[in-house]
């Protein structure tokens, strides 16, 4: 983690301070970031929203903000040539391969941003305004290389309009969910639809359920490739519980062959009662959501009444901001990130881009639709029970294998023991593979 800041200038410097990162925000002499032009390249439009706040603080600054979703094609060569943009929001269709850039020393340490005074509250640090558990995804070997800006919330989607008309209640436990699914089935409505072409959606559901049952250590052990992690009793209970959906005939026919768009369209056409997905669903399908559907998310319900994480919710910090280590205005890039992490800018991102950010409370009180409002409320209630894992981004080939095994299980191809055993063997092989860089979370 880092530290640094100038009270007079309100500017971030590129130097790392030694000592403890707790307590009052530190100030050190630094260059004026507004004295140099600032270049921001973002894979999504909201990546440049902090430019207005930056210009207001530094009225003489020249800020260029460009939206470029093809970062790998358009920007990667600039890093290799030693002239990267000052700030990059790594989103879009061709995002940069961050581990490789980090290994090459191309990405600046961002701890100074987090230890600096908050943009809108000089008595607090920037890190104080960030939701719990949202920074670890940007750490490489203990160093904060990115700040992943968007809080992606996962859960189960339903039509609150349909539930109200039918008199259905949102289930609070897994047995209640099974009972509701059975009632839906009796009414001629398949309880669940899922994209069988992308079985990771259901693997996500299983891991969330396992973590709610056994706590954060369940997924930490999976991330750390620990022996027997996929045979943990909480994981086995979770896959068995999801298997009940199949056994009871609660999955929509044809789900095993649907892609994500087909599954989502079927759900929005009220041909299934529930859908596992992240909160990008509304943005992705906004032209297909019927009037009065009232798209709403609820958290995956726990297996019983005594879960380790009763408010547990899978939240992934995505859309990494980074500053080029060799950028011409690195100090300005760090200062831009400080502005982006202010409540005002984060609130603008939620209002205009329909995205939740990692900034604590930034979406509170905003007039937003039922979908984002429900995700926001779940995120706020989760607190330190936000569930995170990283193996899918650290080891994508392994994650694909785990998802494919889940697809086989849902299709009736393998029993529970074979599912957990097959994935554990793949994890063990990965652990032994010296050609793959390994990561560890505390």
Short mmCIF file of C-alpha atoms in Angstrom, two decimals:
data_model
loop_
_atom_site.label_atom_id
_atom_site.label_comp_id
_atom_site.label_asym_id
_atom_site.label_seq_id
_atom_site.Cartn_x
_atom_site.Cartn_y
_atom_site.Cartn_z
CA UNK A 1 0.00 0.00 0.00
CA UNK A 2 1.30 3.58 -0.50
CA UNK A 3 1.30 7.04 0.92
CA UNK A 4 1.78 10.66 -0.11
CA UNK A 5 0.08 13.99 -0.64
CA UNK A 6 0.44 17.76 -0.52
CA UNK A 7 -2.00 19.75 1.58
CA UNK A 8 -1.25 23.02 -0.18
CA UNK A 9 -1.55 21.62 -3.68
CA UNK A 10 -3.91 18.74 -2.86
CA UNK A 11 -1.78 16.76 -5.26
CA UNK A 12 -0.57 13.20 -5.35
CA UNK A 13 3.11 12.55 -5.81
CA UNK A 14 4.76 9.50 -7.23
CA UNK A 15 6.92 8.78 -4.19
CA UNK A 16 6.18 6.05 -1.66
CA UNK A 17 6.42 6.97 2.00
CA UNK A 18 7.72 4.54 4.55
CA UNK A 19 6.03 3.80 7.83
CA UNK A 20 2.50 2.93 8.90
CA UNK A 21 -0.35 3.69 6.52
CA UNK A 22 -2.91 4.25 9.28
CA UNK A 23 -3.88 7.47 11.01
CA UNK A 24 -4.01 11.01 9.63
CA UNK A 25 -3.31 11.37 5.91
CA UNK A 26 0.30 12.40 5.27
CA UNK A 27 1.49 15.35 3.18
CA UNK A 28 4.78 15.65 1.31
CA UNK A 29 6.21 18.13 -1.19
CA UNK A 30 5.38 17.22 -4.76
CA UNK A 31 5.17 18.55 -8.27
CA UNK A 32 2.03 20.32 -9.40
CA UNK A 33 0.12 17.75 -11.52
CA UNK A 34 -1.82 20.55 -13.17
CA UNK A 35 1.37 21.92 -14.73
CA UNK A 36 1.50 19.05 -17.25
CA UNK A 37 -1.11 17.78 -19.72
CA UNK A 38 -3.07 14.76 -18.51
CA UNK A 39 -4.10 11.95 -20.84
CA UNK A 40 -6.84 9.49 -19.86
CA UNK A 41 -7.72 6.50 -22.04
CA UNK A 42 -10.78 4.58 -20.91
CA UNK A 43 -12.38 1.39 -22.12
CA UNK A 44 -15.76 2.77 -21.05
CA UNK A 45 -17.14 6.30 -21.13
CA UNK A 46 -17.44 6.68 -17.35
CA UNK A 47 -13.68 6.31 -17.08
CA UNK A 48 -13.33 9.97 -17.98
CA UNK A 49 -16.02 11.33 -15.66
CA UNK A 50 -13.45 12.59 -13.14
CA UNK A 51 -12.02 15.00 -15.71
CA UNK A 52 -14.44 17.79 -14.75
CA UNK A 53 -13.48 17.58 -11.06
CA UNK A 54 -9.80 17.52 -12.01
CA UNK A 55 -10.16 20.62 -14.23
CA UNK A 56 -12.02 22.45 -11.47
CA UNK A 57 -9.15 21.85 -9.06
CA UNK A 58 -6.50 22.60 -11.68
CA UNK A 59 -8.08 25.19 -13.99
CA UNK A 60 -4.93 25.57 -16.07
CA UNK A 61 -4.60 21.87 -16.72
CA UNK A 62 -5.14 20.35 -20.14
CA UNK A 63 -7.04 17.06 -19.82
CA UNK A 64 -7.61 14.73 -22.75
CA UNK A 65 -10.06 11.89 -22.19
CA UNK A 66 -10.60 9.30 -24.92
CA UNK A 67 -12.90 6.26 -24.93
CA UNK A 68 -11.12 3.27 -26.48
CA UNK A 69 -12.55 -0.21 -25.86
CA UNK A 70 -9.81 -1.89 -27.92
CA UNK A 71 -7.00 -1.14 -25.49
CA UNK A 72 -4.89 -4.13 -26.43
CA UNK A 73 -4.85 -3.05 -30.07
CA UNK A 74 -4.53 0.70 -29.55
CA UNK A 75 -2.60 1.25 -26.32
CA UNK A 76 -0.44 -1.78 -25.51
CA UNK A 77 2.34 -0.75 -27.91
CA UNK A 78 2.63 2.59 -26.13
CA UNK A 79 3.42 0.85 -22.86
CA UNK A 80 6.08 -1.24 -24.57
CA UNK A 81 7.58 1.89 -26.16
CA UNK A 82 7.79 3.72 -22.82
CA UNK A 83 5.12 6.33 -23.52
CA UNK A 84 1.84 5.10 -21.98
CA UNK A 85 -1.21 7.24 -21.19
CA UNK A 86 -1.21 8.73 -17.71
CA UNK A 87 -4.42 6.93 -16.70
CA UNK A 88 -6.11 3.85 -18.17
CA UNK A 89 -9.49 2.39 -17.26
CA UNK A 90 -8.89 -1.20 -18.28
CA UNK A 91 -12.33 -2.17 -19.56
CA UNK A 92 -13.76 -2.93 -22.99
CA UNK A 93 -13.67 -5.71 -25.54
CA UNK A 94 -9.88 -6.02 -25.59
CA UNK A 95 -8.60 -5.12 -22.15
CA UNK A 96 -4.89 -5.10 -21.37
CA UNK A 97 -3.31 -8.20 -19.83
CA UNK A 98 -2.52 -6.73 -16.44
CA UNK A 99 -0.34 -9.51 -14.95
CA UNK A 100 2.04 -9.21 -17.88
CA UNK A 101 2.26 -5.40 -17.60
CA UNK A 102 2.81 -5.66 -13.86
CA UNK A 103 5.59 -8.22 -14.35
CA UNK A 104 7.23 -5.81 -16.83
CA UNK A 105 7.19 -2.95 -14.32
CA UNK A 106 4.76 -0.94 -16.45
CA UNK A 107 2.16 -0.20 -13.75
CA UNK A 108 2.65 2.32 -10.93
CA UNK A 109 2.10 1.56 -7.25
CA UNK A 110 -1.21 3.17 -6.22
CA UNK A 111 -0.94 2.95 -2.45
CA UNK A 112 -0.30 6.70 -2.32
CA UNK A 113 -3.77 7.31 -3.74
CA UNK A 114 -5.38 5.29 -0.97
CA UNK A 115 -3.32 6.91 1.81
CA UNK A 116 -3.91 10.45 0.56
CA UNK A 117 -6.68 12.72 1.90
CA UNK A 118 -10.04 12.07 0.28
CA UNK A 119 -10.87 14.46 -2.55
CA UNK A 120 -13.96 15.71 -0.72
CA UNK A 121 -12.86 15.28 2.91
CA UNK A 122 -9.31 16.25 3.85
CA UNK A 123 -9.70 14.74 7.33
CA UNK A 124 -10.15 11.21 5.97
CA UNK A 125 -8.07 9.02 3.69
CA UNK A 126 -9.28 7.89 0.29
CA UNK A 127 -9.22 4.28 1.51
CA UNK A 128 -11.75 5.13 4.24
CA UNK A 129 -14.38 5.72 1.56
CA UNK A 130 -13.91 2.34 -0.16
CA UNK A 131 -16.19 -0.61 0.52
CA UNK A 132 -14.67 -3.54 2.47
CA UNK A 133 -12.88 -6.20 0.44
CA UNK A 134 -12.76 -4.22 -2.79
CA UNK A 135 -9.03 -3.46 -3.00
CA UNK A 136 -7.48 -6.92 -2.87
CA UNK A 137 -8.31 -7.68 -6.50
CA UNK A 138 -5.90 -4.94 -7.58
CA UNK A 139 -2.97 -6.17 -5.50
CA UNK A 140 -0.06 -8.06 -7.02
CA UNK A 141 2.40 -9.57 -4.54
CA UNK A 142 1.10 -7.17 -1.90
CA UNK A 143 1.42 -4.04 -4.01
CA UNK A 144 -1.65 -2.04 -5.10
CA UNK A 145 -1.21 -1.90 -8.88
CA UNK A 146 -4.81 -1.20 -9.85
CA UNK A 147 -7.93 0.17 -8.20
CA UNK A 148 -10.86 -1.80 -9.55
CA UNK A 149 -13.58 0.80 -9.72
CA UNK A 150 -16.90 -0.93 -10.41
CA UNK A 151 -18.61 -3.11 -7.81
CA UNK A 152 -20.30 -5.94 -9.72
CA UNK A 153 -22.96 -7.59 -7.59
CA UNK A 154 -24.14 -11.15 -8.24
CA UNK A 155 -27.41 -12.69 -7.16
CA UNK A 156 -30.73 -14.12 -8.33
CA UNK A 157 -33.02 -12.00 -10.48
CA UNK A 158 -36.80 -12.01 -10.49
CA UNK A 159 -39.74 -9.86 -11.57
CA UNK A 160 -41.12 -8.20 -8.47
CA UNK A 161 -44.17 -7.33 -10.53
CA UNK A 162 -44.78 -11.03 -11.22
CA UNK A 163 -44.11 -11.97 -7.59
CA UNK A 164 -46.62 -9.39 -6.39
CA UNK A 165 -49.30 -10.58 -8.79
CA UNK A 166 -48.75 -14.21 -7.75
CA UNK A 167 -48.39 -13.50 -4.05
CA UNK A 168 -44.89 -15.03 -3.92
CA UNK A 169 -42.34 -14.05 -1.27
CA UNK A 170 -38.61 -13.79 -1.82
CA UNK A 171 -37.07 -16.93 -0.23
CA UNK A 172 -34.89 -16.44 2.83
CA UNK A 173 -33.35 -19.92 2.93
CA UNK A 174 -32.59 -22.64 0.37
CA UNK A 175 -35.53 -24.82 1.50
CA UNK A 176 -37.82 -21.83 0.95
CA UNK A 177 -36.32 -21.37 -2.52
CA UNK A 178 -37.01 -25.02 -3.34
CA UNK A 179 -40.57 -24.66 -2.07
CA UNK A 180 -41.08 -21.54 -4.18
CA UNK A 181 -39.63 -23.30 -7.22
CA UNK A 182 -42.02 -26.19 -6.71
CA UNK A 183 -44.94 -23.75 -6.50
CA UNK A 184 -43.78 -22.06 -9.70
CA UNK A 185 -43.52 -25.41 -11.43
CA UNK A 186 -47.06 -26.24 -10.31
CA UNK A 187 -48.22 -22.97 -11.87
CA UNK A 188 -46.62 -23.98 -15.18
CA UNK A 189 -43.55 -21.74 -14.81
CA UNK A 190 -40.02 -23.21 -14.73
CA UNK A 191 -38.33 -21.87 -11.62
CA UNK A 192 -34.86 -21.28 -13.10
CA UNK A 193 -33.24 -20.66 -16.43
CA UNK A 194 -29.47 -20.58 -16.89
CA UNK A 195 -27.07 -20.26 -19.85
CA UNK A 196 -25.72 -23.77 -20.34
CA UNK A 197 -23.19 -22.47 -22.87
CA UNK A 198 -21.70 -20.45 -20.02
CA UNK A 199 -21.90 -22.72 -16.96
CA UNK A 200 -19.73 -20.35 -14.95
CA UNK A 201 -22.99 -18.57 -14.00
CA UNK A 202 -24.03 -21.64 -12.02
CA UNK A 203 -20.51 -22.25 -10.67
CA UNK A 204 -20.71 -18.71 -9.31
CA UNK A 205 -23.97 -19.60 -7.58
CA UNK A 206 -22.42 -22.74 -6.06
CA UNK A 207 -19.37 -20.91 -4.71
CA UNK A 208 -21.49 -18.13 -3.24
CA UNK A 209 -23.66 -20.69 -1.48
CA UNK A 210 -20.56 -22.52 -0.20
CA UNK A 211 -19.02 -19.31 1.18
CA UNK A 212 -22.26 -18.29 2.85
CA UNK A 213 -22.29 -21.69 4.53
CA UNK A 214 -18.65 -22.00 5.57
CA UNK A 215 -17.31 -18.44 5.53
CA UNK A 216 -14.64 -16.52 3.63
CA UNK A 217 -11.99 -19.21 4.16
CA UNK A 218 -13.87 -21.59 1.85
CA UNK A 219 -13.11 -19.51 -1.25
CA UNK A 220 -9.74 -18.32 0.05
CA UNK A 221 -8.59 -21.94 0.17
CA UNK A 222 -9.83 -22.41 -3.41
CA UNK A 223 -7.92 -19.31 -4.53
CA UNK A 224 -4.77 -20.53 -2.81
CA UNK A 225 -5.00 -23.98 -4.43
CA UNK A 226 -4.97 -25.66 -1.03
CA UNK A 227 -5.22 -29.44 -0.85
CA UNK A 228 -8.81 -30.63 -0.74
CA UNK A 229 -10.35 -27.17 -1.11
CA UNK A 230 -12.91 -28.36 -3.67
CA UNK A 231 -13.87 -31.27 -1.43
CA UNK A 232 -14.67 -28.98 1.50
CA UNK A 233 -17.96 -29.95 3.12
CA UNK A 234 -19.45 -26.51 2.41
CA UNK A 235 -18.62 -26.86 -1.30
CA UNK A 236 -20.09 -30.37 -1.43
CA UNK A 237 -23.25 -29.21 0.34
CA UNK A 238 -23.58 -26.32 -2.10
CA UNK A 239 -23.25 -28.42 -5.26
CA UNK A 240 -25.67 -30.96 -3.79
CA UNK A 241 -28.18 -28.19 -3.07
CA UNK A 242 -27.96 -26.88 -6.63
CA UNK A 243 -28.34 -30.46 -7.84
CA UNK A 244 -31.75 -30.50 -6.14
CA UNK A 245 -32.92 -27.91 -8.67
CA UNK A 246 -32.22 -30.41 -11.43
CA UNK A 247 -33.63 -33.42 -9.56
CA UNK A 248 -36.89 -31.62 -8.87
CA UNK A 249 -37.27 -30.49 -12.48
CA UNK A 250 -37.01 -26.81 -11.61
CA UNK A 251 -34.74 -25.86 -14.53
CA UNK A 252 -36.29 -24.50 -17.72
CA UNK A 253 -36.15 -27.04 -20.56
CA UNK A 254 -33.36 -26.30 -23.00
CA UNK A 255 -31.24 -24.36 -20.51
CA UNK A 256 -28.24 -26.60 -21.12
CA UNK A 257 -28.05 -25.29 -24.71
CA UNK A 258 -28.81 -21.58 -24.12
CA UNK A 259 -26.23 -18.85 -24.42
CA UNK A 260 -26.50 -15.96 -21.98
CA UNK A 261 -28.66 -13.79 -24.22
CA UNK A 262 -31.13 -16.59 -24.95
CA UNK A 263 -31.45 -17.43 -21.25
CA UNK A 264 -31.92 -13.78 -20.33
CA UNK A 265 -34.55 -13.22 -23.01
CA UNK A 266 -36.47 -16.24 -21.80
CA UNK A 267 -36.41 -14.93 -18.25
CA UNK A 268 -37.51 -11.44 -19.31
CA UNK A 269 -40.35 -13.00 -21.29
CA UNK A 270 -41.57 -14.53 -18.00
CA UNK A 271 -40.83 -18.06 -19.21
CA UNK A 272 -38.80 -18.70 -16.04
CA UNK A 273 -39.12 -17.30 -12.55
CA UNK A 274 -35.47 -16.70 -11.60
CA UNK A 275 -32.08 -16.18 -13.24
CA UNK A 276 -28.55 -16.22 -11.73
CA UNK A 277 -26.53 -13.28 -13.08
CA UNK A 278 -24.56 -10.18 -12.18
CA UNK A 279 -25.98 -6.68 -12.10
CA UNK A 280 -24.80 -5.91 -15.63
CA UNK A 281 -28.04 -7.61 -16.69
CA UNK A 282 -30.05 -4.39 -16.84
CA UNK A 283 -27.54 -2.57 -19.05
CA UNK A 284 -27.07 -5.57 -21.31
CA UNK A 285 -30.80 -6.21 -21.80
CA UNK A 286 -32.33 -2.75 -21.35
CA UNK A 287 -34.19 -2.89 -24.67
CA UNK A 288 -35.76 -6.24 -23.77
CA UNK A 289 -37.07 -5.47 -20.26
CA UNK A 290 -40.89 -5.22 -20.38
CA UNK A 291 -42.72 -2.32 -18.78
CA UNK A 292 -43.84 -3.10 -15.22
CA UNK A 293 -41.47 -6.09 -15.06
CA UNK A 294 -39.70 -4.43 -12.08
CA UNK A 295 -36.41 -6.29 -12.52
CA UNK A 296 -35.06 -6.97 -9.01
CA UNK A 297 -32.21 -8.93 -7.45
CA UNK A 298 -32.12 -10.92 -4.22
CA UNK A 299 -29.12 -12.54 -2.57
CA UNK A 300 -28.52 -16.27 -2.89
CA UNK A 301 -30.32 -17.64 0.18
CA UNK A 302 -28.30 -19.70 2.68
CA UNK A 303 -28.71 -23.44 3.06
CA UNK A 304 -30.13 -23.11 6.56
CA UNK A 305 -30.84 -20.63 9.32
CA UNK A 306 -27.29 -20.53 10.73
CA UNK A 307 -24.90 -19.59 7.90
CA UNK A 308 -21.42 -18.24 8.54
CA UNK A 309 -22.21 -15.24 6.33
CA UNK A 310 -25.95 -14.50 6.56
CA UNK A 311 -25.59 -11.26 4.56
CA UNK A 312 -23.03 -12.82 2.23
CA UNK A 313 -23.08 -11.56 -1.33
CA UNK A 314 -20.65 -12.23 -4.16
CA UNK A 315 -19.16 -8.90 -5.21
CA UNK A 316 -16.41 -8.57 -7.81
CA UNK A 317 -14.45 -5.35 -8.12
CA UNK A 318 -14.02 -4.86 -11.86
CA UNK A 319 -12.95 -2.14 -14.33
CA UNK A 320 -9.37 -1.56 -13.07
CA UNK A 321 -7.91 1.92 -13.09
CA UNK A 322 -4.14 2.02 -13.51
CA UNK A 323 -1.42 4.63 -13.89
CA UNK A 324 1.53 4.04 -16.18
CA UNK A 325 4.81 3.72 -14.29
CA UNK A 326 6.52 5.56 -17.17
CA UNK A 327 3.70 8.06 -17.76
CA UNK A 328 4.71 11.66 -18.42
CA UNK A 329 2.31 12.98 -15.77
CA UNK A 330 2.22 10.19 -13.24
CA UNK A 331 1.44 12.62 -10.42
CA UNK A 332 -1.55 13.87 -12.41
CA UNK A 333 -2.67 10.32 -13.05
CA UNK A 334 -2.64 9.56 -9.34
CA UNK A 335 -4.55 12.75 -8.64
CA UNK A 336 -7.14 11.83 -11.28
CA UNK A 337 -7.79 8.55 -9.48
CA UNK A 338 -8.27 10.43 -6.23
CA UNK A 339 -10.94 12.53 -7.96
CA UNK A 340 -12.58 9.42 -9.43
CA UNK A 341 -12.89 8.00 -5.91
CA UNK A 342 -14.85 11.02 -4.65
CA UNK A 343 -18.52 10.57 -3.84
CA UNK A 344 -19.63 13.15 -6.42
CA UNK A 345 -17.86 11.47 -9.33
CA UNK A 346 -18.91 7.99 -8.19
CA UNK A 347 -22.51 9.17 -7.90
CA UNK A 348 -22.31 10.50 -11.46
CA UNK A 349 -21.09 7.09 -12.66
CA UNK A 350 -24.07 5.42 -10.98
CA UNK A 351 -26.57 7.95 -12.32
CA UNK A 352 -25.30 8.20 -15.90
CA UNK A 353 -23.69 4.80 -16.51
CA UNK A 354 -25.97 2.73 -14.28
CA UNK A 355 -22.95 1.22 -12.52
CA UNK A 356 -22.23 0.75 -8.84
CA UNK A 357 -18.77 1.78 -7.71
CA UNK A 358 -16.52 0.78 -4.83
CA UNK A 359 -17.07 4.18 -3.19
CA UNK A 360 -18.98 3.69 0.04
CA UNK A 361 -22.45 5.26 0.02
CA UNK A 362 -22.00 7.05 -3.30
CA UNK A 363 -25.24 5.57 -4.68
CA UNK A 364 -27.31 6.30 -1.58
CA UNK A 365 -30.35 8.47 -2.17
CA UNK A 366 -30.05 8.44 -5.96
CA UNK A 367 -33.13 8.00 -8.13
CA UNK A 368 -32.37 4.71 -9.85
CA UNK A 369 -34.46 1.81 -11.10
CA UNK A 370 -35.49 -1.30 -9.23
CA UNK A 371 -32.63 -3.40 -10.63
CA UNK A 372 -29.73 -1.21 -9.60
CA UNK A 373 -31.50 -0.14 -6.41
CA UNK A 374 -31.84 -3.74 -5.27
CA UNK A 375 -28.17 -4.46 -6.04
CA UNK A 376 -27.16 -1.27 -4.22
CA UNK A 377 -29.18 -2.19 -1.14
CA UNK A 378 -27.74 -5.71 -1.05
CA UNK A 379 -24.23 -4.32 -1.41
CA UNK A 380 -24.76 -1.86 1.42
CA UNK A 381 -26.19 -4.55 3.70
CA UNK A 382 -23.36 -7.01 2.96
CA UNK A 383 -20.67 -4.86 4.61
CA UNK A 384 -17.70 -7.05 5.52
CA UNK A 385 -19.59 -10.13 4.33
CA UNK A 386 -18.95 -9.35 0.66
CA UNK A 387 -17.69 -12.60 -0.87
CA UNK A 388 -14.77 -12.40 -3.27
CA UNK A 389 -12.59 -14.85 -5.16
CA UNK A 390 -9.86 -14.45 -7.74
CA UNK A 391 -8.95 -17.85 -9.17
CA UNK A 392 -11.07 -17.17 -12.24
CA UNK A 393 -8.91 -14.19 -13.22
CA UNK A 394 -5.63 -15.64 -11.90
CA UNK A 395 -6.07 -18.99 -13.65
CA UNK A 396 -8.65 -18.59 -16.44
CA UNK A 397 -7.98 -21.99 -18.04
CA UNK A 398 -8.61 -23.72 -14.72
CA UNK A 399 -11.78 -21.65 -14.16
CA UNK A 400 -13.02 -22.76 -17.56
CA UNK A 401 -12.40 -26.40 -16.64
CA UNK A 402 -14.30 -25.96 -13.36
CA UNK A 403 -17.21 -24.34 -15.21
CA UNK A 404 -17.28 -27.12 -17.81
CA UNK A 405 -17.41 -29.73 -15.05
CA UNK A 406 -20.35 -27.81 -13.60
CA UNK A 407 -22.10 -27.93 -16.96
CA UNK A 408 -21.59 -31.69 -17.09
CA UNK A 409 -23.04 -32.02 -13.60
CA UNK A 410 -26.14 -30.00 -14.49
CA UNK A 411 -26.66 -32.12 -17.57
CA UNK A 412 -26.60 -35.24 -15.40
CA UNK A 413 -23.24 -36.38 -16.69
CA UNK A 414 -21.40 -36.67 -13.37
CA UNK A 415 -22.43 -37.17 -9.70
CA UNK A 416 -21.42 -34.78 -6.91
CA UNK A 417 -18.33 -36.77 -5.91
CA UNK A 418 -17.05 -36.85 -9.48
CA UNK A 419 -17.68 -33.10 -9.88
CA UNK A 420 -15.66 -32.16 -6.81
CA UNK A 421 -13.02 -34.79 -7.53
CA UNK A 422 -12.54 -33.74 -11.13
CA UNK A 423 -12.08 -30.08 -10.24
CA UNK A 424 -9.78 -30.94 -7.32
CA UNK A 425 -7.53 -32.97 -9.62
CA UNK A 426 -7.36 -30.03 -12.03
CA UNK A 427 -6.50 -27.70 -9.13
CA UNK A 428 -3.79 -30.09 -7.93
CA UNK A 429 -2.29 -30.30 -11.41
CA UNK A 430 -2.31 -26.51 -11.66
CA UNK A 431 -0.57 -26.24 -8.30
CA UNK A 432 2.25 -28.50 -9.54
CA UNK A 433 2.64 -26.67 -12.87
CA UNK A 434 5.76 -24.55 -12.48
CA UNK A 435 5.09 -22.81 -15.80
CA UNK A 436 2.10 -20.99 -14.31
CA UNK A 437 2.69 -18.04 -11.98
CA UNK A 438 0.91 -18.63 -8.68
CA UNK A 439 -0.78 -16.02 -6.52
CA UNK A 440 -1.77 -16.00 -2.87
CA UNK A 441 -4.35 -14.13 -0.84
CA UNK A 442 -4.12 -13.62 2.91
#
